[in-house]
Coordinates of C-alpha atoms (C1' of nucleotides) in Angstrom, one line a residue:
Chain A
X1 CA 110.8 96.9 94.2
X2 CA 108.8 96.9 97.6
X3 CA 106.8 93.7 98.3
X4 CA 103.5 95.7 99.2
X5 CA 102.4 92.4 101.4
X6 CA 104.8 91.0 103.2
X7 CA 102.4 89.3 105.7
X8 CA 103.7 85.6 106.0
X9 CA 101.8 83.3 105.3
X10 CA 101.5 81.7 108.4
X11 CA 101.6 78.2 109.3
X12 CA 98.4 76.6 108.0
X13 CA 96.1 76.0 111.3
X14 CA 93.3 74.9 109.3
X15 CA 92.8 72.1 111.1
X16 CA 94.3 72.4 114.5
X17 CA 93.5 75.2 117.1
X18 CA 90.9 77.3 116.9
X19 CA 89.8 75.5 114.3
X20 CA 85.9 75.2 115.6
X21 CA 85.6 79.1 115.9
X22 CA 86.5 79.9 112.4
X23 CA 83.5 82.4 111.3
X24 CA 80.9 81.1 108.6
X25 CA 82.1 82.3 105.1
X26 CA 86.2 82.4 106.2
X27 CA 86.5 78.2 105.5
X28 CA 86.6 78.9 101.8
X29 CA 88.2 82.6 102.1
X30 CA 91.6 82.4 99.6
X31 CA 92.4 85.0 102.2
X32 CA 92.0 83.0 105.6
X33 CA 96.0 82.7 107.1
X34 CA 97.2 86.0 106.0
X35 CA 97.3 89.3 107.1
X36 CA 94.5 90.4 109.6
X37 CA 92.4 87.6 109.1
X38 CA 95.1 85.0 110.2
X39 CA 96.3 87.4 113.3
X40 CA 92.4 87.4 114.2
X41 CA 92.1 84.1 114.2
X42 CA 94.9 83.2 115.8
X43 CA 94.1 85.4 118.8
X44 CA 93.9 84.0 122.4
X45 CA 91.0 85.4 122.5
X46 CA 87.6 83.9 120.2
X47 CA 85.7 87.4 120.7
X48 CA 86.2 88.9 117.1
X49 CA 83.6 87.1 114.7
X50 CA 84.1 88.6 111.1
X51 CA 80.9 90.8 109.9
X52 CA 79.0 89.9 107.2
X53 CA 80.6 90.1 103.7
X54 CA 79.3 93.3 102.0
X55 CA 79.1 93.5 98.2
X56 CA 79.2 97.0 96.8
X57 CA 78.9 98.2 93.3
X58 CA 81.4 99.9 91.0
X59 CA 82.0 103.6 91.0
X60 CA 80.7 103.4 94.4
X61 CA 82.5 104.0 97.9
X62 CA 83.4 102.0 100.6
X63 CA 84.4 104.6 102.8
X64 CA 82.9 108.4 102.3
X65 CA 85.2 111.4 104.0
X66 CA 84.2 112.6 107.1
X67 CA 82.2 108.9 107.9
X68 CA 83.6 106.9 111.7
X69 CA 82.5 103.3 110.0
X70 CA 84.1 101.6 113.1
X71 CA 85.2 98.8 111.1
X72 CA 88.1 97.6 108.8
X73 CA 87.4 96.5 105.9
X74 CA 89.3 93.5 104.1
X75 CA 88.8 93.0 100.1
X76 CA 87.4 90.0 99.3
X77 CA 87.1 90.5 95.9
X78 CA 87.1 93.3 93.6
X79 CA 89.4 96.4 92.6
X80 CA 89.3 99.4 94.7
X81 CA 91.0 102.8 95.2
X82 CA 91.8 104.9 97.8
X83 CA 92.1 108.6 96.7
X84 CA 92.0 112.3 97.3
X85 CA 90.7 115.2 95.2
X86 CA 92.5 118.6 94.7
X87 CA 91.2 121.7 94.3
X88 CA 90.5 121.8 90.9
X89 CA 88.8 118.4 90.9
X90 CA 91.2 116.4 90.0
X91 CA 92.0 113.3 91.7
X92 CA 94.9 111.5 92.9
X93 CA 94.9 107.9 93.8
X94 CA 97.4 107.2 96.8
X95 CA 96.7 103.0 96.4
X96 CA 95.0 100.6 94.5
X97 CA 93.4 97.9 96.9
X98 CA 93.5 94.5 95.1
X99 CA 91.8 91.2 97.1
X100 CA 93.9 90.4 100.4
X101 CA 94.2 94.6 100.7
X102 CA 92.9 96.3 103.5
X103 CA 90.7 99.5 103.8
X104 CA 90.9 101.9 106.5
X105 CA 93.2 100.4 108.8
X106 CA 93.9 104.4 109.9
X107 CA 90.7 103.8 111.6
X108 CA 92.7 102.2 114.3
X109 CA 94.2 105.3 115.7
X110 CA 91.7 107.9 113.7
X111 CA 88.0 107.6 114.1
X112 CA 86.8 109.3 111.2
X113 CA 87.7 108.5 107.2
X114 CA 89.8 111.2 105.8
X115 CA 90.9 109.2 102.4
X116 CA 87.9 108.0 100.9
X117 CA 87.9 104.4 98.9
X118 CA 85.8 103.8 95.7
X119 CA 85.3 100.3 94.1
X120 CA 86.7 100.1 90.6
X121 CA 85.0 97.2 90.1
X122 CA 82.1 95.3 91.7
X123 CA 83.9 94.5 95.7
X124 CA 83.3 92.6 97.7
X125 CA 84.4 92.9 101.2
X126 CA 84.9 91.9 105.2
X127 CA 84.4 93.7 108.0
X128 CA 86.2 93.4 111.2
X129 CA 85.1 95.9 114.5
X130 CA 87.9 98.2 114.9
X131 CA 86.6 98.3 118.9
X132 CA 86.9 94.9 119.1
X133 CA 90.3 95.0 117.4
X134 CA 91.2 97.3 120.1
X135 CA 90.0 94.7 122.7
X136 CA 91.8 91.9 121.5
X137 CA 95.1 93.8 120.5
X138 CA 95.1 94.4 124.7
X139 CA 95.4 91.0 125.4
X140 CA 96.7 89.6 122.3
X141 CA 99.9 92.4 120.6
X142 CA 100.5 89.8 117.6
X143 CA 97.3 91.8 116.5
X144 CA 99.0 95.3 116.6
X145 CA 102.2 93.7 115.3
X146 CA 100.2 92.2 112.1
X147 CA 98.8 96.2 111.9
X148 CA 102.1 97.5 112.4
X149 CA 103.1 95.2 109.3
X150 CA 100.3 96.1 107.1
X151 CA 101.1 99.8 108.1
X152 CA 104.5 99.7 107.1
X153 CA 104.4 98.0 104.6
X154 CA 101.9 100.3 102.8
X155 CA 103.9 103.1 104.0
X156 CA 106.7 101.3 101.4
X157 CA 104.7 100.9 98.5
X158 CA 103.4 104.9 98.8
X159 CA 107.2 105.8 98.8
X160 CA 107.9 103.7 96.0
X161 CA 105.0 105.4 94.1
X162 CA 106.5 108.5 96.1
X163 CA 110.0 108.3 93.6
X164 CA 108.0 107.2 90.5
X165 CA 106.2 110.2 90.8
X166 CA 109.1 112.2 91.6
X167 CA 111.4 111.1 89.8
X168 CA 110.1 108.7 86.4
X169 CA 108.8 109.5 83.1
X170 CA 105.6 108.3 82.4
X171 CA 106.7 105.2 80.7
X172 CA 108.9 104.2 83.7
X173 CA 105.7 104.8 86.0
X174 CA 103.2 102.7 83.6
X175 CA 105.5 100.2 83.5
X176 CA 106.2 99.9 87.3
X177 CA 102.7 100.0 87.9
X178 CA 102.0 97.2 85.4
X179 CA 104.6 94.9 87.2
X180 CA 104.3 95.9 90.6
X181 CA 100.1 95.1 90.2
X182 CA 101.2 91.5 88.8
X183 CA 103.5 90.7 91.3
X184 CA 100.9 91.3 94.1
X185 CA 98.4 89.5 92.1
X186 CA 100.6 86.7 91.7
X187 CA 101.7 86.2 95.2
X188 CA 97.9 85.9 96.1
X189 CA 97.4 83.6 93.4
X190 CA 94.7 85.7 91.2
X191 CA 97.4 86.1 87.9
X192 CA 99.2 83.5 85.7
X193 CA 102.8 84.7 84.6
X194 CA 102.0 86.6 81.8
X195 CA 98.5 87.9 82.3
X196 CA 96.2 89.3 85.0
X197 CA 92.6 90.4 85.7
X198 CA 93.3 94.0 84.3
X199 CA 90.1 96.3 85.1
X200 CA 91.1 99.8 85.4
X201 CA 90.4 102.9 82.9
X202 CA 92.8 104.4 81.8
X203 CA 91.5 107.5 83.9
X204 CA 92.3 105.4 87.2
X205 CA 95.3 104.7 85.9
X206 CA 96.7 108.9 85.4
X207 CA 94.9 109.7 88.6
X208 CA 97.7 107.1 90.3
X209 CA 100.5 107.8 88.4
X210 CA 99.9 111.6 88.2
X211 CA 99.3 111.8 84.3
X212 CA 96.3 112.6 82.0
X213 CA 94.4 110.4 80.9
X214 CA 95.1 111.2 77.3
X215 CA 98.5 110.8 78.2
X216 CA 97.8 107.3 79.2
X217 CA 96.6 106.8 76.3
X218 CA 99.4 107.2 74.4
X219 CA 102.3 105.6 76.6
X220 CA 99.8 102.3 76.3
X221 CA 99.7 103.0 72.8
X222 CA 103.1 102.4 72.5
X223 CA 103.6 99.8 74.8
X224 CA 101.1 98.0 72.6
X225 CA 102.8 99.0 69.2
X226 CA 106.1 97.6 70.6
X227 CA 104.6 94.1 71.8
X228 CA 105.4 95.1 75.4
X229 CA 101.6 94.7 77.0
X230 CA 98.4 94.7 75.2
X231 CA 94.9 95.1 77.1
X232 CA 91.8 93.4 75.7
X233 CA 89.1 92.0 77.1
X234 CA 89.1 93.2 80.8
X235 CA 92.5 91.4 81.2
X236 CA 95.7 92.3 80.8
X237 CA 98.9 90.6 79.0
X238 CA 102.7 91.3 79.3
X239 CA 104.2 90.1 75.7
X240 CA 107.7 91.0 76.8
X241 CA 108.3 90.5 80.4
X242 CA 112.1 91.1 80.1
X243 CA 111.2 94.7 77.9
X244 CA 108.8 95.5 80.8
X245 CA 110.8 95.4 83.5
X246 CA 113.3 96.5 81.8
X247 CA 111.8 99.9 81.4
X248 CA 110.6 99.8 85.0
X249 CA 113.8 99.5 85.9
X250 CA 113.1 96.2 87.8
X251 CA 115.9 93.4 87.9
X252 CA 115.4 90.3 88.6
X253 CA 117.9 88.5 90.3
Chain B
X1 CA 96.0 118.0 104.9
X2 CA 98.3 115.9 107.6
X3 CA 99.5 116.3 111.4
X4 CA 102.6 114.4 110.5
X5 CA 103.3 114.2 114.9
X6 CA 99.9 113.3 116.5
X7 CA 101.4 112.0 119.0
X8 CA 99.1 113.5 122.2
X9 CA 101.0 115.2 124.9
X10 CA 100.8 112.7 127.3
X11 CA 100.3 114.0 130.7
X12 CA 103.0 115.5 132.0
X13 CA 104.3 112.6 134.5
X14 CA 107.7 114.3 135.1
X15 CA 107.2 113.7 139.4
X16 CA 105.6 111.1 139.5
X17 CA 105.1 106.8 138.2
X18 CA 108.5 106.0 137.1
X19 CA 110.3 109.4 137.6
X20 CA 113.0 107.7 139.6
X21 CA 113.9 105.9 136.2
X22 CA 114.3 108.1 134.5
X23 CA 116.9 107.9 131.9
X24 CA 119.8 110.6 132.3
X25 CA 119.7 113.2 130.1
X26 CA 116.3 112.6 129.3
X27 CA 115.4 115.0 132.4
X28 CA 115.9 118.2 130.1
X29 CA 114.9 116.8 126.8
X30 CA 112.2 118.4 125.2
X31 CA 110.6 115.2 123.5
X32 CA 110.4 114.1 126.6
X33 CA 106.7 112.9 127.3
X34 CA 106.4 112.5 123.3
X35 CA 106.5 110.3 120.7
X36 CA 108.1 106.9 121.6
X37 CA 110.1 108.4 124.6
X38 CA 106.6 108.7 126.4
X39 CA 105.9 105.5 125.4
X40 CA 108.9 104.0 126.9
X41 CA 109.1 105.7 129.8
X42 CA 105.4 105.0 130.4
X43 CA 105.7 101.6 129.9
X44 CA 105.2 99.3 133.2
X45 CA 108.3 97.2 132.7
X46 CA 111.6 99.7 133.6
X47 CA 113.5 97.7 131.2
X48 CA 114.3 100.3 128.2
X49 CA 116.6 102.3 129.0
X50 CA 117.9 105.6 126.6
X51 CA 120.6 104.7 124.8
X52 CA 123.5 107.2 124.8
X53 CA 122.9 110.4 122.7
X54 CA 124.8 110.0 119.5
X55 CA 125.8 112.8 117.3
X56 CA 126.8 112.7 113.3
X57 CA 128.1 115.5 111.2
X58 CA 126.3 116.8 108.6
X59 CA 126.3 115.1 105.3
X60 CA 126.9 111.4 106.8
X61 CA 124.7 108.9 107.2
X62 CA 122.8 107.9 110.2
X63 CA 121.5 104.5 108.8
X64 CA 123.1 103.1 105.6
X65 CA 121.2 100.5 103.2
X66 CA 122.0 97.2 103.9
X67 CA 122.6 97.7 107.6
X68 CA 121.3 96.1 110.4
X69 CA 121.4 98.7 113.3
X70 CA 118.8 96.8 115.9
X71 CA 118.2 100.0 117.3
X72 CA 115.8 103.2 116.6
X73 CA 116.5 106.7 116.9
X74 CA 115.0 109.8 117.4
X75 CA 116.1 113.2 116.6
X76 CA 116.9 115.5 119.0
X77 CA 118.6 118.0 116.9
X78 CA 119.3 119.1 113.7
X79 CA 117.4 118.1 110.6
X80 CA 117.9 114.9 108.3
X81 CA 116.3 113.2 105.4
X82 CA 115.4 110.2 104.3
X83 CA 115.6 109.4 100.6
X84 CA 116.3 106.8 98.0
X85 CA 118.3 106.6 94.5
X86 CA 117.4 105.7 91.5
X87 CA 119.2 105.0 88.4
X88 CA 120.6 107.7 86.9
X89 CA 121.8 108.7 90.3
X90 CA 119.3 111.2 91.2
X91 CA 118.0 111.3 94.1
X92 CA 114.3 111.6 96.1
X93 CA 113.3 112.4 99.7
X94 CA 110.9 110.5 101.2
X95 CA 110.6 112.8 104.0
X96 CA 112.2 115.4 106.0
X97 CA 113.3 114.7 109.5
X98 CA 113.5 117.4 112.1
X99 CA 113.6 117.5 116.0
X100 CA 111.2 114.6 117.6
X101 CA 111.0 112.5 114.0
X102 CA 111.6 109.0 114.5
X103 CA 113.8 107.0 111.9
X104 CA 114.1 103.2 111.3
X105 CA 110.8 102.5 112.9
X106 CA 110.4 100.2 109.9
X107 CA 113.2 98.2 111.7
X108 CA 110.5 97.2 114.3
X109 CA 109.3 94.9 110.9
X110 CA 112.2 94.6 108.2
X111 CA 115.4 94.2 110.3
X112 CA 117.5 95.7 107.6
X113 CA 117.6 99.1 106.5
X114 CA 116.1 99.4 103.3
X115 CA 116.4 103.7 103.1
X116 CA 118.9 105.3 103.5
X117 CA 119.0 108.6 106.6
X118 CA 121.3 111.5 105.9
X119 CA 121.8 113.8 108.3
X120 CA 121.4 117.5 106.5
X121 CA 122.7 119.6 109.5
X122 CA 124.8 118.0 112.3
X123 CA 122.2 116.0 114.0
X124 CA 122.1 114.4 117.5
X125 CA 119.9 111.4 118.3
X126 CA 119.0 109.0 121.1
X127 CA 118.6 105.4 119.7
X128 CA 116.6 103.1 121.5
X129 CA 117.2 99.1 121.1
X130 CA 114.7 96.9 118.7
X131 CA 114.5 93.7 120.3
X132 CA 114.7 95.3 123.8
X133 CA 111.1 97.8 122.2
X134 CA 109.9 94.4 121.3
X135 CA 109.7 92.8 124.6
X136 CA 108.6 95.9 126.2
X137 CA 105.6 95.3 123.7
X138 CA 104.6 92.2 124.2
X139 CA 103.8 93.1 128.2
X140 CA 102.8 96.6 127.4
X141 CA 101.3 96.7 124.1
X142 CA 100.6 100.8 124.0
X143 CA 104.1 101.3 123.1
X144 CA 102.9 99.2 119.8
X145 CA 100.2 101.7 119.6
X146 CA 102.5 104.1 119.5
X147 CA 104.3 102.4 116.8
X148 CA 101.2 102.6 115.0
X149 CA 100.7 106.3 115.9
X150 CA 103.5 107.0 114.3
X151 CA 103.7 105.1 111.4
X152 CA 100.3 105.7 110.2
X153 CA 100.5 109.5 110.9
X154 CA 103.9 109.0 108.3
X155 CA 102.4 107.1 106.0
X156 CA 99.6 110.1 105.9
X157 CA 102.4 112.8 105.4
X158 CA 103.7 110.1 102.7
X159 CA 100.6 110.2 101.2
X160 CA 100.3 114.2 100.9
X161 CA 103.7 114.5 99.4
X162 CA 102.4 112.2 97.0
X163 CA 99.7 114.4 96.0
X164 CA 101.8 117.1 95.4
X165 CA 104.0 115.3 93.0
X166 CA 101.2 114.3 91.3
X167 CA 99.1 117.2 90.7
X168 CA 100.3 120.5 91.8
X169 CA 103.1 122.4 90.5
X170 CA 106.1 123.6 91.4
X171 CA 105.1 126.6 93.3
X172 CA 102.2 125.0 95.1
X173 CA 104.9 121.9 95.9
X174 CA 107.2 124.6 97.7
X175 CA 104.3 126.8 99.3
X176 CA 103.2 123.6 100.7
X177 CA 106.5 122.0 101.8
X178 CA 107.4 125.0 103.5
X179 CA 104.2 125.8 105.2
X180 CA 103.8 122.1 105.7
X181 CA 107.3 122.5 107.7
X182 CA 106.8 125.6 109.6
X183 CA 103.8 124.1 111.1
X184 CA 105.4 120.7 112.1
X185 CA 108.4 122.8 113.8
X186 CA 105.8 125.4 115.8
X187 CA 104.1 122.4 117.0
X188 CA 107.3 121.3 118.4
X189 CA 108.5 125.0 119.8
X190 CA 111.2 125.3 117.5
X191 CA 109.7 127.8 115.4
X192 CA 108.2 131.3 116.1
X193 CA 104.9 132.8 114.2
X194 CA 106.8 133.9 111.2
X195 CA 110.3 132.5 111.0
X196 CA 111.8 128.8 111.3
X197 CA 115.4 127.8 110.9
X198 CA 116.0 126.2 107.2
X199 CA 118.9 124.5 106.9
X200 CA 117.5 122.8 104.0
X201 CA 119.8 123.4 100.1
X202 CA 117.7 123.3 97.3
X203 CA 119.2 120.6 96.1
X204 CA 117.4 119.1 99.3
X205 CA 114.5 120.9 98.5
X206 CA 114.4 119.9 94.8
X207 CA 115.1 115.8 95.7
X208 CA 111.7 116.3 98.1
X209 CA 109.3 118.1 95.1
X210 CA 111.2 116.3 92.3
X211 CA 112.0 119.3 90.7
X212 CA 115.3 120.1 89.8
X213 CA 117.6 122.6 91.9
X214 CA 117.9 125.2 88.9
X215 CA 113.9 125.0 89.0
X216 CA 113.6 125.4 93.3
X217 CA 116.0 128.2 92.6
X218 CA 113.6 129.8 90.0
X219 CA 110.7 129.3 92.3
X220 CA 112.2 130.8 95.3
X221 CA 113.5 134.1 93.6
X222 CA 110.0 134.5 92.6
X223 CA 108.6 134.1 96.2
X224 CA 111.3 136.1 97.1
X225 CA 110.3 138.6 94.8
X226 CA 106.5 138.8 95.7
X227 CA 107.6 139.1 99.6
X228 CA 106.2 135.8 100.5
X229 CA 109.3 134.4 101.9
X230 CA 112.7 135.2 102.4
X231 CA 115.7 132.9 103.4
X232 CA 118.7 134.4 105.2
X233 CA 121.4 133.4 107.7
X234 CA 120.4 129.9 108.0
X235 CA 116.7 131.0 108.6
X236 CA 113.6 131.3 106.5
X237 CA 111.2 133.7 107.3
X238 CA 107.7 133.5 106.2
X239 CA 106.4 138.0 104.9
X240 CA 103.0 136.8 103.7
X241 CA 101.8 134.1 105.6
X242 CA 98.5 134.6 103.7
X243 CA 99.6 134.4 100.2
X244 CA 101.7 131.3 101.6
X245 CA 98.6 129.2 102.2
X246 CA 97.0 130.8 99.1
X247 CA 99.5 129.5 96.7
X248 CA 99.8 126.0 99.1
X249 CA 96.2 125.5 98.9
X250 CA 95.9 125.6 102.6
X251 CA 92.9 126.8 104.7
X252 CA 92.9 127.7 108.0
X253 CA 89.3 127.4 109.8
Chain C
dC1 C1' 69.3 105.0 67.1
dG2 C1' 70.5 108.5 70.2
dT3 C1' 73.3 108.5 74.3
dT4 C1' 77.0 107.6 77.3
dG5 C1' 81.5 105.9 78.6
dC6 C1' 86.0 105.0 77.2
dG7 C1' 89.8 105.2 74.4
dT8 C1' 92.5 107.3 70.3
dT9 C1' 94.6 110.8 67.8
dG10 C1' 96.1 115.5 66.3
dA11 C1' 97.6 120.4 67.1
dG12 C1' 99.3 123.7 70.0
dT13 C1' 101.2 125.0 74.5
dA14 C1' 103.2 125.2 79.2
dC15 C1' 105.9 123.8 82.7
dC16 C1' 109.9 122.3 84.0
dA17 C1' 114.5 120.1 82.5
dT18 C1' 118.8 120.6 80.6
dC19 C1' 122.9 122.9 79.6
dA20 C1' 125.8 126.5 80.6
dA21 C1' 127.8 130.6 82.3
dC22 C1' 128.4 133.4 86.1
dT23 C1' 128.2 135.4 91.1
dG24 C1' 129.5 135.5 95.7
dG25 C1' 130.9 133.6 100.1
dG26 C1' 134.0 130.9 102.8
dG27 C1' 137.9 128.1 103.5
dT28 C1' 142.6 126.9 102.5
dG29 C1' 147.1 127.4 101.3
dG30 C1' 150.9 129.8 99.3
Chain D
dC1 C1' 146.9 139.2 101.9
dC2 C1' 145.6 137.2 97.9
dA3 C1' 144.9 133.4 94.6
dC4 C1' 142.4 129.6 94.3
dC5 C1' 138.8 126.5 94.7
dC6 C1' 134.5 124.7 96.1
dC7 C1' 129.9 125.1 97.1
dA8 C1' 125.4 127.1 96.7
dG9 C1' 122.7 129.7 94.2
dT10 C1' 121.3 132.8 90.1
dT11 C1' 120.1 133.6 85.5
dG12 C1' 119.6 132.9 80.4
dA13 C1' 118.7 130.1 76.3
dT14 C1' 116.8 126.1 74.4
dG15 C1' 114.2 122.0 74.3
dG16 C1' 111.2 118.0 75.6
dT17 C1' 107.7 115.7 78.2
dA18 C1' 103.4 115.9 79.3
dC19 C1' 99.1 119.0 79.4
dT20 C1' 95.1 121.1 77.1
dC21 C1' 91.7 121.3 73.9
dA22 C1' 89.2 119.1 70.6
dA23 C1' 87.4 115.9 67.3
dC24 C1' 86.4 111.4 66.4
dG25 C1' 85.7 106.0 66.7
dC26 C1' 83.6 102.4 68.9
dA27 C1' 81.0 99.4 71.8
dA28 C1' 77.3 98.9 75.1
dC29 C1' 72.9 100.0 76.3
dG30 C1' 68.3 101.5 76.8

DNA sequence: CGTTGCGTTGAGTACCATCAACTGGGGTGG
DNA sequence: CCACCCCAGTTGATGGTACTCAACGCAACG
C-alpha cells in the first residue's frame, strides 16, 4: 500500500548549481537528490556541510533514549530499527530503516531521543546538524517542506503497520512486510525483482509484526514449503510473486 | 508514553499584533492561540483567513477517499475518527479525533485524501485553505513548523497505538486508550479529574484496539465490575484512577 | 570441542474471535 | 398506547490463532 518514500527524485543538479559546494563523500552517495540530502543541497544557503559518515556495528545503537545527539542521521548503508521495549522486556519495532531512511528526524521539534534505533546490521550513516537545519529551514522552507514529507510519509507507513497489526493474521502481516521491504528496496535500486538483501532474524521480524519469534518461524516455514519465499544465504527470494501479494492482499494494477 | 498536542500555548496575544484580524468567531474559540490557529493568526502576512465553521452529523464523513478537499480542518466540537478498511470489510482506527485535532494535514503533501474521517458525534470544524497555508509558509515558515509539530507529535501517538496492538492485551489496550484519552481531553479543558464525555461505541472502541466489539464488551463489564470505570449517560467516569494506570502501564512521576 | 546464536519442531494453553441468543432503550408508526 | 424495529450492549458456548515452554539441530567461532 503506502509508498514509505515518496520524496521525488528531484531534477538531477549534479552538474549545474551548487554544484562546487557538494560535501566530500556525497559525489558518489546513491542517495545524493533525494530526500534531505537533495533539499540540503539545494538550499539558498551553502552553510550545511554533511558530518562525517559514521560506521557503527550491529546490535549496536545509533540513538540511545534519553541522549540530545543534535543531529539527523541519514542511512547510508545498513539495516536498522527503531523500537521500544515494554514492560516485560519485550520489544516492539515501530520501523525498519533501510539505506535512504532517516533517523531521528523528531529531533527537529524534540531535543532528546525517546525511540531508540539499533543497527541490524553493520550501518553506516550521515549526519546533518539539526541547529543548522533550523538555520537554513528560516531562510530556505523547501527544507521544512522535504521534513514535512518525510514526516508524513512515515506517519503512513506506521498506520499501515497500524491495520496489519490490528487487523491481519500473521501470514497477511509477513507477507506485507516481505513486499512492502522490496518495494522500498527496489525503488532505491538495492533489490532485483525477485530477490533482496534480506538480513533480519527472525526475532526482528515478531518484534515488528507483533508475533513470537517461534511463531515466525513457522509462518516462514510455510511460506517456504509452499514455494512462496525462501531465505538463504543473507538474501531473500520471492518464488511466487503473484501468491505473495496475493496473501498481502496487495493488487497490482 | 506520547503528548499527542504539544502544541505550546503560545502567548496569549488576544490584544495585541494582529488582533484587529482577527477572524470572526474565532474571538470565543477555545483553540484559539493553539495548534495551527496560532499559527495562522501569528503569521506576519494577514492573508488566511478562518473559513466558515462547518458542521456534519454524526456518522457522515468529513473527508471521503478519493477526494480532493484543498482545505484543512480542525475540530472544534464533537469527536471523529479516522480509520481505514480492509478486505473483509472490517474496519481500523488510526486515531481518535476530539476537540483541537487537526485532520487532512497530510493534504499539505498528498493532495488527495487517502483516509477516510468519520465524524462519531455531530462534529463542527473550521477548515482552513491548502494552497492559501502554503503561501503563508513560504513567507512565514513557523506555520511549517507547526506542521511539523503536529505531525510528528501524531506520528508518536501512531507509534504508541502501535505498541499496543503489538504487545499488550486487551485490557492493557483499553486501560491505555482510555487513560490515554482522558489525559488529551484535560489538557484541553474538556474533561474534569475523574470523568470525560465518551461518546465513543465499542464498536469504535474495538476498530481502534483491534479487538472485536463482543471482546471491548467483555473487557468493560470487567472494569466495570472491579470499579475502575464506569460509562453512563454519554459520560465515562474514571472510580480508580490508580488501578487505571496500573493495568495501562502508566506511571505518573 | 564446548559455546553461543539462530532457527525448527512438538505439546499444551490462553486469549480473543466467532456464532448466536437475548436484553433494554428509543424511535416510529399504526 | 402499544407493537415493532433497530441499535447498542451483554452473555454463553465453542473454537482457532498465536503464545509458552521446551527440546533439539546446526553453523560459526574461539
Amino acid at each position: 500500500m503506502s509508498e514509505s518514500f515518496v520524496l521525488q527524485d528531484k531534477a538531477q543538479d549534479s552538474h549545474g548549481g551548487i554544484a562546487g559546494g557538494i560535501p566530500a563523500g556525497c559525489a558518489d552517495c546513491p542517495l545524493r537528490g533525494k530526500g534531505i540530502c537533495a533539499a540540503v543541497m539545494d538550499a539558498k544557503s551553502g552553510k550545511q556541510r554533511r558530518k562525517s559518515e559514521t560506521t557503527i556495528r550491529a546490535r549496536h545503537q545509533i540513538f540511545r533514549p534519553g541522549e540530545t545527539p543534535g543531529r539527523i542521521a541519514v542511512i547510508r548503508s545498513g539495516w536498522a530499527a527503531r523500537f521500544t521495549h515494554v514492560q516485560d522486556g519485550r520489544r516492539q519495532v515501530l520501523s525498519i530503516l533501510v539505506p535512504g531512511d532517516t533517523a531521528g528526524a523528531e529531533l527537529v521539534v524534540f531535543p532528546s531521543i525517546r525511540v531508540p534505533v539499533q543497527a541490524l546490521t553493520d550501518v553506516s550513516y550521515c549526519s546533518f546538524d539539526v541547529a543548522e537545519l533550523k538555520e537554513i529551514g528560516v531562510e530556505d522552507p523547501s527544507l521544512v517542506w522535504a521534513f514535512l514529507n518525510i514526516c508524513i510519509s512515515g506517519r503512513k507507513e506506521t498506520e499501515a503497520r497500524l491495520v496489519d497489526l490490528g487487523r491481519r493474521n500473521a501470514e497477511q502481516r509477513l507477507a506485507r512486510l516481505i513486499a512492502e521491504l522490496h518495494r522500498r528496496l527496489r525503488g532505491r535500486g538495492l533489490a532485483d525483482e525477485t530477490s533482496m538483501p534480506f538480513p533480519l532474524r527472525q526475532q526482528a521480524i515478531a518484534d515488528a509484526l507483533g508475533l513470537t519469534q517461534v511463531h515466525v518461524s513457522r509462518v516462514m516455514s510455510s511460506f517456504r514449503e509452499n514455494n512462496i519465499v525462501q531465505v538463504a544465504g543473507g538474501r531473500l527470494s520471492i518464488m511466487d510473486m503473484d501468491a505473495l501479494l496475493d496473501i498481502a492482499e496487495i493488487y497490482r494494477r
